[in-house]
XYZ file of C-alpha atoms in Angstrom:
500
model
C -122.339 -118.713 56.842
C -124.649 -118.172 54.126
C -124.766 -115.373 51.636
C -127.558 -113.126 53.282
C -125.837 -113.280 56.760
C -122.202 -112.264 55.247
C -124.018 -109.422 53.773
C -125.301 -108.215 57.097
C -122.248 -108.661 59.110
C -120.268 -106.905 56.642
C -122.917 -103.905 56.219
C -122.587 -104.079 60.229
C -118.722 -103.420 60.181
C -119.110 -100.731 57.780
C -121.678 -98.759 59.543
C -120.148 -99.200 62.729
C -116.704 -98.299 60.912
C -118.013 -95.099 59.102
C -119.564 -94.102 62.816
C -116.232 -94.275 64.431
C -115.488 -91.881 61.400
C -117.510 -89.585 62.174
C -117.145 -89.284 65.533
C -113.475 -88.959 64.897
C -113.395 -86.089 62.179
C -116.430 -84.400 64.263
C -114.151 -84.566 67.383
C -110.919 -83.625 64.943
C -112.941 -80.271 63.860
C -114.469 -79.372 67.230
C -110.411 -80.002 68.258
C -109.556 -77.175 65.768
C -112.020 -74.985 65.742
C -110.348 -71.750 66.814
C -110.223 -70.852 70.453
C -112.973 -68.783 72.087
C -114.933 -68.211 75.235
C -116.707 -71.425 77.043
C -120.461 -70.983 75.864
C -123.059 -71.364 78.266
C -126.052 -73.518 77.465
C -129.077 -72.585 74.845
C -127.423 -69.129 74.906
C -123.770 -69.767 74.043
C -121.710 -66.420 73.760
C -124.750 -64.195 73.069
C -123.935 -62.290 76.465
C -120.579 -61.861 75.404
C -121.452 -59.250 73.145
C -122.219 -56.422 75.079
C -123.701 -53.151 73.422
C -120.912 -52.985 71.295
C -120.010 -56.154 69.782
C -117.016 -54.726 68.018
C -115.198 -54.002 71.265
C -116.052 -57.196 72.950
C -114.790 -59.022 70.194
C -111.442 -56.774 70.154
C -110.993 -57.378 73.901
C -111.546 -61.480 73.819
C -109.335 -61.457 70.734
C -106.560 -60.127 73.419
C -107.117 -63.092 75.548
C -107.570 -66.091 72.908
C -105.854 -64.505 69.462
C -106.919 -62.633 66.329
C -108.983 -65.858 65.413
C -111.510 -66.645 67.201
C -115.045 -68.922 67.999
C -117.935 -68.360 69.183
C -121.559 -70.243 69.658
C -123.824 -67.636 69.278
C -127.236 -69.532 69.766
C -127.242 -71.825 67.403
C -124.475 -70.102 64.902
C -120.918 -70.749 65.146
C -119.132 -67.363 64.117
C -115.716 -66.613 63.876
C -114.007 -63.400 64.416
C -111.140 -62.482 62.354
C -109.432 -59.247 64.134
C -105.962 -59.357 63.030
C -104.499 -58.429 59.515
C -102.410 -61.329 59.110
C -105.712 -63.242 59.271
C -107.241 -61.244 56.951
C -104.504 -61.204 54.554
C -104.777 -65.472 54.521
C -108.642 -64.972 54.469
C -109.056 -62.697 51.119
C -106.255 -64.077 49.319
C -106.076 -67.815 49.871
C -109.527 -68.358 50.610
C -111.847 -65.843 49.285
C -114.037 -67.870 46.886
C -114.870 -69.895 49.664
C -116.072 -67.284 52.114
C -117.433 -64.825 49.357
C -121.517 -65.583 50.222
C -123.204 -63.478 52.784
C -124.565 -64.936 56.347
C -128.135 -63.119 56.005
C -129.564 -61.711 58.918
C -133.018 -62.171 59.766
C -134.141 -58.607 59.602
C -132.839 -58.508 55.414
C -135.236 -60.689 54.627
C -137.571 -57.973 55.206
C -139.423 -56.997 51.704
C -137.209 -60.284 49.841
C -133.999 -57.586 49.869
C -131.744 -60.324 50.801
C -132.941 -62.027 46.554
C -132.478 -58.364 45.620
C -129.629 -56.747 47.273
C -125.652 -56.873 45.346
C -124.925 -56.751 49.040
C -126.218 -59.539 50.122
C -127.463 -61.799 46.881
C -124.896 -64.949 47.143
C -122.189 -65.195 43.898
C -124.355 -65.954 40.819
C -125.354 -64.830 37.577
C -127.666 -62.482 39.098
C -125.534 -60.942 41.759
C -122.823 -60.703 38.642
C -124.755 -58.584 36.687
C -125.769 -56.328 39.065
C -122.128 -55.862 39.978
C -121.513 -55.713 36.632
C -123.544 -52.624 36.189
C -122.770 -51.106 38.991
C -118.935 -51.147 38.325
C -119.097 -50.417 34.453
C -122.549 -48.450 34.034
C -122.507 -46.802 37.043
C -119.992 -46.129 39.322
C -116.899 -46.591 36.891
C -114.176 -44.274 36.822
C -114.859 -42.554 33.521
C -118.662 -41.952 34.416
C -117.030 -40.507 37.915
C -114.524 -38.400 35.616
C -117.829 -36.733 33.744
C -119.267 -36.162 36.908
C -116.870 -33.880 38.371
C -118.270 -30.842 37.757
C -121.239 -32.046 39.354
C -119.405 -32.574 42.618
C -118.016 -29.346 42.633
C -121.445 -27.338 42.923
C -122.383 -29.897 45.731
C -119.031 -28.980 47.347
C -119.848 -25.395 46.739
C -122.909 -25.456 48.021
C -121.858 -26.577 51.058
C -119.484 -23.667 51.267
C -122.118 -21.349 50.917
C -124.377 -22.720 53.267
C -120.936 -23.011 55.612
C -120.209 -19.631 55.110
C -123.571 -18.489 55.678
C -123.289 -19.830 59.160
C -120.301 -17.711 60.018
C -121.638 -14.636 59.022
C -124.716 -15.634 61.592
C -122.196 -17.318 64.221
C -124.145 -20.057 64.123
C -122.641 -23.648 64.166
C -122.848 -25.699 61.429
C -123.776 -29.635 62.326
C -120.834 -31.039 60.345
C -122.658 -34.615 60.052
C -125.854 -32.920 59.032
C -124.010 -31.061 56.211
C -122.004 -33.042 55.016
C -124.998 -35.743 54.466
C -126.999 -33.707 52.735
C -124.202 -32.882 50.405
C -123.720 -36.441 49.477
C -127.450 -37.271 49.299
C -127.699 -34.468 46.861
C -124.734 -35.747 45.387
C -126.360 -38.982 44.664
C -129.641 -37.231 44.062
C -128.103 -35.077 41.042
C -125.903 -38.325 39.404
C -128.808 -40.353 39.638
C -131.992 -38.349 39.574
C -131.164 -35.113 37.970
C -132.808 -33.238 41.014
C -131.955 -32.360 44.641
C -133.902 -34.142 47.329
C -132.773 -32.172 50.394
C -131.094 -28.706 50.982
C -128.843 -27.365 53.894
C -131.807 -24.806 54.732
C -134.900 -27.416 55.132
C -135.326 -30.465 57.467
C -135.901 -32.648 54.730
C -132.095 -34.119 54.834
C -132.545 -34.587 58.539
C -135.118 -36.849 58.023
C -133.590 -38.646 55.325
C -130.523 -38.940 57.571
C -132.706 -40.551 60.189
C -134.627 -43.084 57.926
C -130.709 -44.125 56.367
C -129.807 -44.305 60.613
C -132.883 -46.048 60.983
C -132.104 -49.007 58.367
C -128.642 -49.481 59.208
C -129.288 -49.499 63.153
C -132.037 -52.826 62.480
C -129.275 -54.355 60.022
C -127.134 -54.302 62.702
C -128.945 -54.696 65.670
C -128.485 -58.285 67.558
C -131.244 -60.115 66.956
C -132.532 -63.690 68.222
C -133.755 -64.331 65.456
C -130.510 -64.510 63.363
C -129.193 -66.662 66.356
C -131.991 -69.422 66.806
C -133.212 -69.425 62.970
C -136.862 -70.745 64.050
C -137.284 -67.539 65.765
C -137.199 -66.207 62.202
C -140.950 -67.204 61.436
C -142.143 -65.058 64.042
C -139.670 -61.936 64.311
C -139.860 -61.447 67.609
C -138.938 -57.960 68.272
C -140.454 -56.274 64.931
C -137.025 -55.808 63.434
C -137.768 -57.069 59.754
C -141.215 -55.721 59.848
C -140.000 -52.172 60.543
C -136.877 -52.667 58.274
C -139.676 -53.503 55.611
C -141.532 -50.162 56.522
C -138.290 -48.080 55.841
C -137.331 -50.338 52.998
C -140.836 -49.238 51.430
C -140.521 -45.682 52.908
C -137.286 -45.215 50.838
C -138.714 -46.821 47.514
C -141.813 -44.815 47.410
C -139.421 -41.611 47.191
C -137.370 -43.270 44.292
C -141.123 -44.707 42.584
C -142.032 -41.499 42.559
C -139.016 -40.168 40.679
C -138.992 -43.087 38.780
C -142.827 -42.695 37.246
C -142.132 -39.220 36.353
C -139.547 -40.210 34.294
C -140.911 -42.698 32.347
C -143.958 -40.688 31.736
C -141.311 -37.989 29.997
C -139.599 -40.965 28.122
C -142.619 -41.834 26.950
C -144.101 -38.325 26.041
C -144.095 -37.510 22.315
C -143.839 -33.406 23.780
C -140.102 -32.468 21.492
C -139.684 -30.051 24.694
C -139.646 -33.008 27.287
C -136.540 -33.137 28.668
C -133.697 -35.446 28.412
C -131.714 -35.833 31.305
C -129.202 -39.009 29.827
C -128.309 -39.573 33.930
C -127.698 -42.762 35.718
C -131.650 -43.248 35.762
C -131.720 -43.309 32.496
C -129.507 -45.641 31.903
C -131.141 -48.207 34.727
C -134.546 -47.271 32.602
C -132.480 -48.806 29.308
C -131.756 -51.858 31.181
C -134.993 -52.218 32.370
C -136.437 -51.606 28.542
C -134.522 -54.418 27.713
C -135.520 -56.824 30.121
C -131.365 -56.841 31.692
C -133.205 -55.159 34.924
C -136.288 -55.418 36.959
C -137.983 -52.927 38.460
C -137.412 -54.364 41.767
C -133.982 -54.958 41.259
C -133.609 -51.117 40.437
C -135.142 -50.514 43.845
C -133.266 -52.362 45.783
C -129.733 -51.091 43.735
C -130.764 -47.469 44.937
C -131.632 -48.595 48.809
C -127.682 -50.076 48.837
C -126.408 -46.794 47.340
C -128.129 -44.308 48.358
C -128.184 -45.710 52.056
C -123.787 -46.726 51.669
C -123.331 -43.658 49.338
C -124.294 -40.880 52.046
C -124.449 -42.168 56.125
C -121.335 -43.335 56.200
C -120.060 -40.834 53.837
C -121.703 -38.461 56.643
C -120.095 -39.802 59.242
C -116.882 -40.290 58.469
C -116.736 -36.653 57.866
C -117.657 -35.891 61.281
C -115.488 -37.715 62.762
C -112.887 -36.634 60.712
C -113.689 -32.727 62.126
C -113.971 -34.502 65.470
C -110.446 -35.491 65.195
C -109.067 -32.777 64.015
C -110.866 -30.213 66.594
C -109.008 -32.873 69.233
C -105.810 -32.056 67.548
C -105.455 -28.624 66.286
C -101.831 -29.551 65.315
C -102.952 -31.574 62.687
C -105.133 -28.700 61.339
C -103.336 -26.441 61.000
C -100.792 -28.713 59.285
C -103.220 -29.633 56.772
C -104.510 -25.624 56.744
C -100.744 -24.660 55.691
C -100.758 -27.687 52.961
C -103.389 -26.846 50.757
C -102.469 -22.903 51.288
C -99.032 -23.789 49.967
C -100.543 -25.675 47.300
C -103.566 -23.455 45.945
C -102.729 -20.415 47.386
C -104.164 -17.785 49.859
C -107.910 -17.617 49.649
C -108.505 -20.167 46.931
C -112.384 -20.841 47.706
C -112.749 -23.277 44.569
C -110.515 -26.753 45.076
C -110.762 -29.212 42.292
C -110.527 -32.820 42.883
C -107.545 -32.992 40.790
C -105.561 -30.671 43.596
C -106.206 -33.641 45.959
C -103.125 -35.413 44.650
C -100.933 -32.138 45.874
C -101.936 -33.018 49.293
C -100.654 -35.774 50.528
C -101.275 -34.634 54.178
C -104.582 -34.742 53.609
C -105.299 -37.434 52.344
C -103.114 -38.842 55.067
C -105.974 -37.150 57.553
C -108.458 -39.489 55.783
C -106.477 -42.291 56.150
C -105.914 -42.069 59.879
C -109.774 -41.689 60.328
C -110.517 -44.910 58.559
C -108.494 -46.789 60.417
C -109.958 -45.140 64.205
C -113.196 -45.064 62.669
C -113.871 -47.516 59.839
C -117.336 -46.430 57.975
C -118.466 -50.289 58.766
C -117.101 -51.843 61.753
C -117.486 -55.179 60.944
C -117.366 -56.178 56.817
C -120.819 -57.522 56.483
C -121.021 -60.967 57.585
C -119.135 -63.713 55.149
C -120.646 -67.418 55.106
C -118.327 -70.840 54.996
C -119.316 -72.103 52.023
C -117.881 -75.627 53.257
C -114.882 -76.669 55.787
C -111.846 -74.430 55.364
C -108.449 -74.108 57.146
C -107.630 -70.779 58.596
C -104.126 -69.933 60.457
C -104.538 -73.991 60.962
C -107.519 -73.504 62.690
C -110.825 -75.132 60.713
C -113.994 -72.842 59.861
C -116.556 -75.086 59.567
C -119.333 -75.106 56.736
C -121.822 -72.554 57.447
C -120.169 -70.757 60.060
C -120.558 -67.439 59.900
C -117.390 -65.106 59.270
C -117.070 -61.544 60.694
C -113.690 -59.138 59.946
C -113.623 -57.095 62.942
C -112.259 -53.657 61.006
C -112.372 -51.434 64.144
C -109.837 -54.402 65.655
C -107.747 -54.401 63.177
C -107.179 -50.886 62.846
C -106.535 -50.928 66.739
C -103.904 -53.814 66.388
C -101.049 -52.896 68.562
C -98.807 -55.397 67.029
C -99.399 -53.048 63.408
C -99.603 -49.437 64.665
C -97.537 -47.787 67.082
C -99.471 -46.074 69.553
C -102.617 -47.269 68.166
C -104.974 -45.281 69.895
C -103.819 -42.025 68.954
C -104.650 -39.771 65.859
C -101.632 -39.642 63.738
C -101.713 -38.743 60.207
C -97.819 -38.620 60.303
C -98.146 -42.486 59.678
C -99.126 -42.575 56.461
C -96.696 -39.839 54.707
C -94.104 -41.538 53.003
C -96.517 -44.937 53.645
C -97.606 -47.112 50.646
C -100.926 -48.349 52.542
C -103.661 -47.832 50.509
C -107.225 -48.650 50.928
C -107.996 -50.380 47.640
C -107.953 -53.664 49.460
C -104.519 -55.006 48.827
C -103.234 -53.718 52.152
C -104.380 -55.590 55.235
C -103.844 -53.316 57.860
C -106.346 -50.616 56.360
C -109.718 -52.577 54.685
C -112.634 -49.578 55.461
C -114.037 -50.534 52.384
C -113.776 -54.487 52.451
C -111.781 -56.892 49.601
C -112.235 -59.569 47.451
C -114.917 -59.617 45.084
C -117.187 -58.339 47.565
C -114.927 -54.965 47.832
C -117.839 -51.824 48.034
C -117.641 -50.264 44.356
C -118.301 -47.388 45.489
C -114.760 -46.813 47.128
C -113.686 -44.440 44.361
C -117.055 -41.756 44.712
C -116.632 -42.092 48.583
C -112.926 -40.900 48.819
C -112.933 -38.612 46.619
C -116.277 -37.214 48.233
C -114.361 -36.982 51.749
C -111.136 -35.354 50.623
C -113.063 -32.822 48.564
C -115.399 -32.153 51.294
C -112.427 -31.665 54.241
C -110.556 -29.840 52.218
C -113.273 -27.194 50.944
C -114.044 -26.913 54.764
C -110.023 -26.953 56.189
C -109.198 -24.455 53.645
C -111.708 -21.553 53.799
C -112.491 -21.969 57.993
C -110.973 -22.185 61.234
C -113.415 -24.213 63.504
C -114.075 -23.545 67.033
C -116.220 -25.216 69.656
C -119.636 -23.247 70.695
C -118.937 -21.203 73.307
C -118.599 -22.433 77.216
C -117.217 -25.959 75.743
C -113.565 -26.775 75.506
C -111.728 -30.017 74.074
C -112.207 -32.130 77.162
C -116.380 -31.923 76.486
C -115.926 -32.895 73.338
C -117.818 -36.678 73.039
C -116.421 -39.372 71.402
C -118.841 -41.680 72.295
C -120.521 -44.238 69.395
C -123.486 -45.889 69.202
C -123.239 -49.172 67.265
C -125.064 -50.154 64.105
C -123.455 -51.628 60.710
C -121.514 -47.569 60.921
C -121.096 -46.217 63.759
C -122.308 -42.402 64.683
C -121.353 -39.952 66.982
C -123.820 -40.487 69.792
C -123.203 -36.838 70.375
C -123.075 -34.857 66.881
C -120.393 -32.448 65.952
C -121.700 -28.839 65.740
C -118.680 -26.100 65.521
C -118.448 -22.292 64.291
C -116.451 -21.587 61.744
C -114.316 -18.666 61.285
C -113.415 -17.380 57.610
C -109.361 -17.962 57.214
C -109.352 -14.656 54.680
């Protein structure tokens, strides 16, 4: 046999060796992939989903486990529902599911190269978290801002209490939105962009409804990629019209501004606010402007819808169980006083019932129900089960805070479980992640809770809250419509009655 020949033959065993390889540790994977639904052909599991994913998920995780697979299209996701999994997921393996699956419809206006949210791990993403976490949202810049949160909070008391003296009913997620967006308006703008009076918040609430419902929205495209080059069903082009909708609002703010930095007027004012600081940044080239753009869209659209809506469905709760009220009611009497219309964020600590309310909400009613979508970034073992590169990772919160083998009586609103309970939600507890964990936690988490508490406990302390009249607690909707938060599809609107 001469040289040439040996050559082949041996090339031949090798290829047909590395082959038999492949087909093994292909096999091997598909073997331990975790267990899931049969998928049907083209379409896989898509039909699975239903119009609300996150229960479908929760109800197949009761047949195959708190793990499982699905072929959506042409994506393999997996659905972790269980806080065991969870725990295993953030702390073994977080690094290697810390990039983002992007939908199709973030593409829209490049927000996916722009977004913290959704940028992959990189210098880039680091220095806008950076910022955000140190510059921005960091506890001693929350600590200034106190005072600044107590006139929000006390507007909404006056506007509240203007409703009672009209026996009118006050929207609570309408309220308690434009609070926050004013919130963020003030911290970041120096201004108001919405009051309790006009309409103006109600259409702001919509447009933030409006992005979050296409982010969330099942969409072909995100399941056969090719489908992306088309968008079939307009869902990044009119994400990219509310995208732009929302930026021309913050150009405007922002232009005015710069033309006062840049005015030699003495009398021009200085505001030294959040905007300023991003303006700095910008100055010196750490920033662009479309990076600033995109920062506000993720905060100002996290910082006030679910904000919103997790206050309404705390009142929704707590209208369904007057007990709990009027435990809370008696708390924050015994620990301000009678008639105490001003409560400081620093007399949240006092209330421990309270913020036990909060805690019991998040877990019925998590502000995202599923963590935005994690990526494989290559094979990785899972509860001995194999996520395979690329798959796409989804932490079913709504599941876990369901999880029957966690909470007794799961389906029940009971505060009672967290007093004398060391769960916390700073993402080191596993039963109770609203706000995510890892290095991909929200940063926001510290501006939203203490938002919430001061917000229910400004409106638990001064009101009783009735239904409108002709409606009792048995018409009272608990229905949700699905999107990356999910809303009352019915909202909240009660009369309050002054307590003194």
């Amino acid at each position: 046999m001469d040289s040439t020949t040996l050559v082949m033959v041996v090339i031949s065993i090798l290829f047909v060796f590395l082959y038999h390889v492949k087909s093994f540790f292909i096999r091997y994977f598909s073997n331990r992939l975790p267990p899931g639904p049969k998928p049907k052909p083209i379409f896989g599991n898509i039909f699975d989903l239903g119009e609300k994913p996150h229960r479908s998920f929760a109800n197949l995780a009761k047949i195959f486990g708190p793990l499982i697979s699905l072929k959506l299209g042409n994506v393999t996701t997996v659905v972790v529902s269980s806080s065991y999994v969870a725990e295993e997921m953030f702390l073994k393996n977080d690094q290697s599911f810390a990039n983002r699956t992007i939908p199709d419809s973030v593409r829209a206006g490049n927000h996916d190269k722009l977004s913290m949210s959704w940028l992959p791990i990189s210098p880039q993403w680091r220095n806008l978290r950076k910022i955000s976490a140190v510059q921005l949202l960091s506890t001693q810049r929350l600590d200034a801002s106190q005072a600044l949160r107590q006139a929000k909070v006390s507007q909404l008391h006056a506007y509240v209490q203007d409703c009672s003296k009209k026996l009118q009913p006050v929207n609570i997620g309408r309220a308690a939105f434009t609070t926050s967006l004013n919130l963020l308006s003030n911290t970041f703008f120096s201004i108001e962009l919405a009051s309790h009076e006009s309409s103006t918040s109600q259409e702001f609430k919509q447009l933030m409804w409006n992005i979050m419902e296409e982010i969330g929205r099942p969409n072909y495209a995100d399941y056969f990629p090719i489908l992306g080059y088309i968008d079939p069903f307009g869902i990044r082009r009119r994400l990219a019209s509310y995208f732009d909708e929302l930026i021309v609002v913050f150009q405007n703010i922002i232009c005015e501004r710069q033309n006062i930095r840049s005015s030699d007027d003495s009398s021009a004012k200085h505001t030294n606010d959040v905007l300023d600081t991003l303006l700095n940044l910008y100055d010196k080239n750490e920033l662009s402007m479309d990076e600033i753009n995109h920062l506000l869209v993720d905060i100002f659209n996290a910082g006030t819808d679910t904000t919103a809506s997790t206050l309404e469905w705390t009142m929704t709760e707590l209208i369904k169980n007057p007990k709990s009220m009027i435990i809370c009611q008696n708390e924050i009497e015994q620990a301000l006083g009678k008639g105490s219309l001003s409560i400081q964020e620093s007399d949240i600590s006092k209330l421990p019932y309270l913020q036990a309310i909060m805690k019991e909400t998040l877990r019925l009613h998590p502000p995202t129900v599923f963590l935005l979508p994690r990526k494989a970034d290559s094979d990785v073992e899972l509860c001995g089960y194999v996520v395979p590169k690329h798959a796409q990772v989804l932490v079913n919160l709504w599941a876990i805070g369901r999880d029957p083998k966690v909470w007794e009586n799961p389906e029940v609103f009971s505060p009672e479980r967290f007093l004398d309970c060391e769960i916390d939600l700073k993402g080191q507890d596993f039963e109770l992640l609203p706000f995510g964990a890892g290095r991909r936690i929200c940063p926001g988490l510290n501006l939203a809770y203490r938002m919430l508490n001061l917000m229910l406990a400004t409106l638990l302390h001064n009101y009783n809250w009735k239904l409108e009249d002709g409606m009792t607690l048995n018409d009272l909707d608990m229905d949700e419509k699905f999107g990356i938060t999910l809303q009352k599809v019915k909202p909240l609107q009660v009369v309050p009655i002054p307590r003194y």
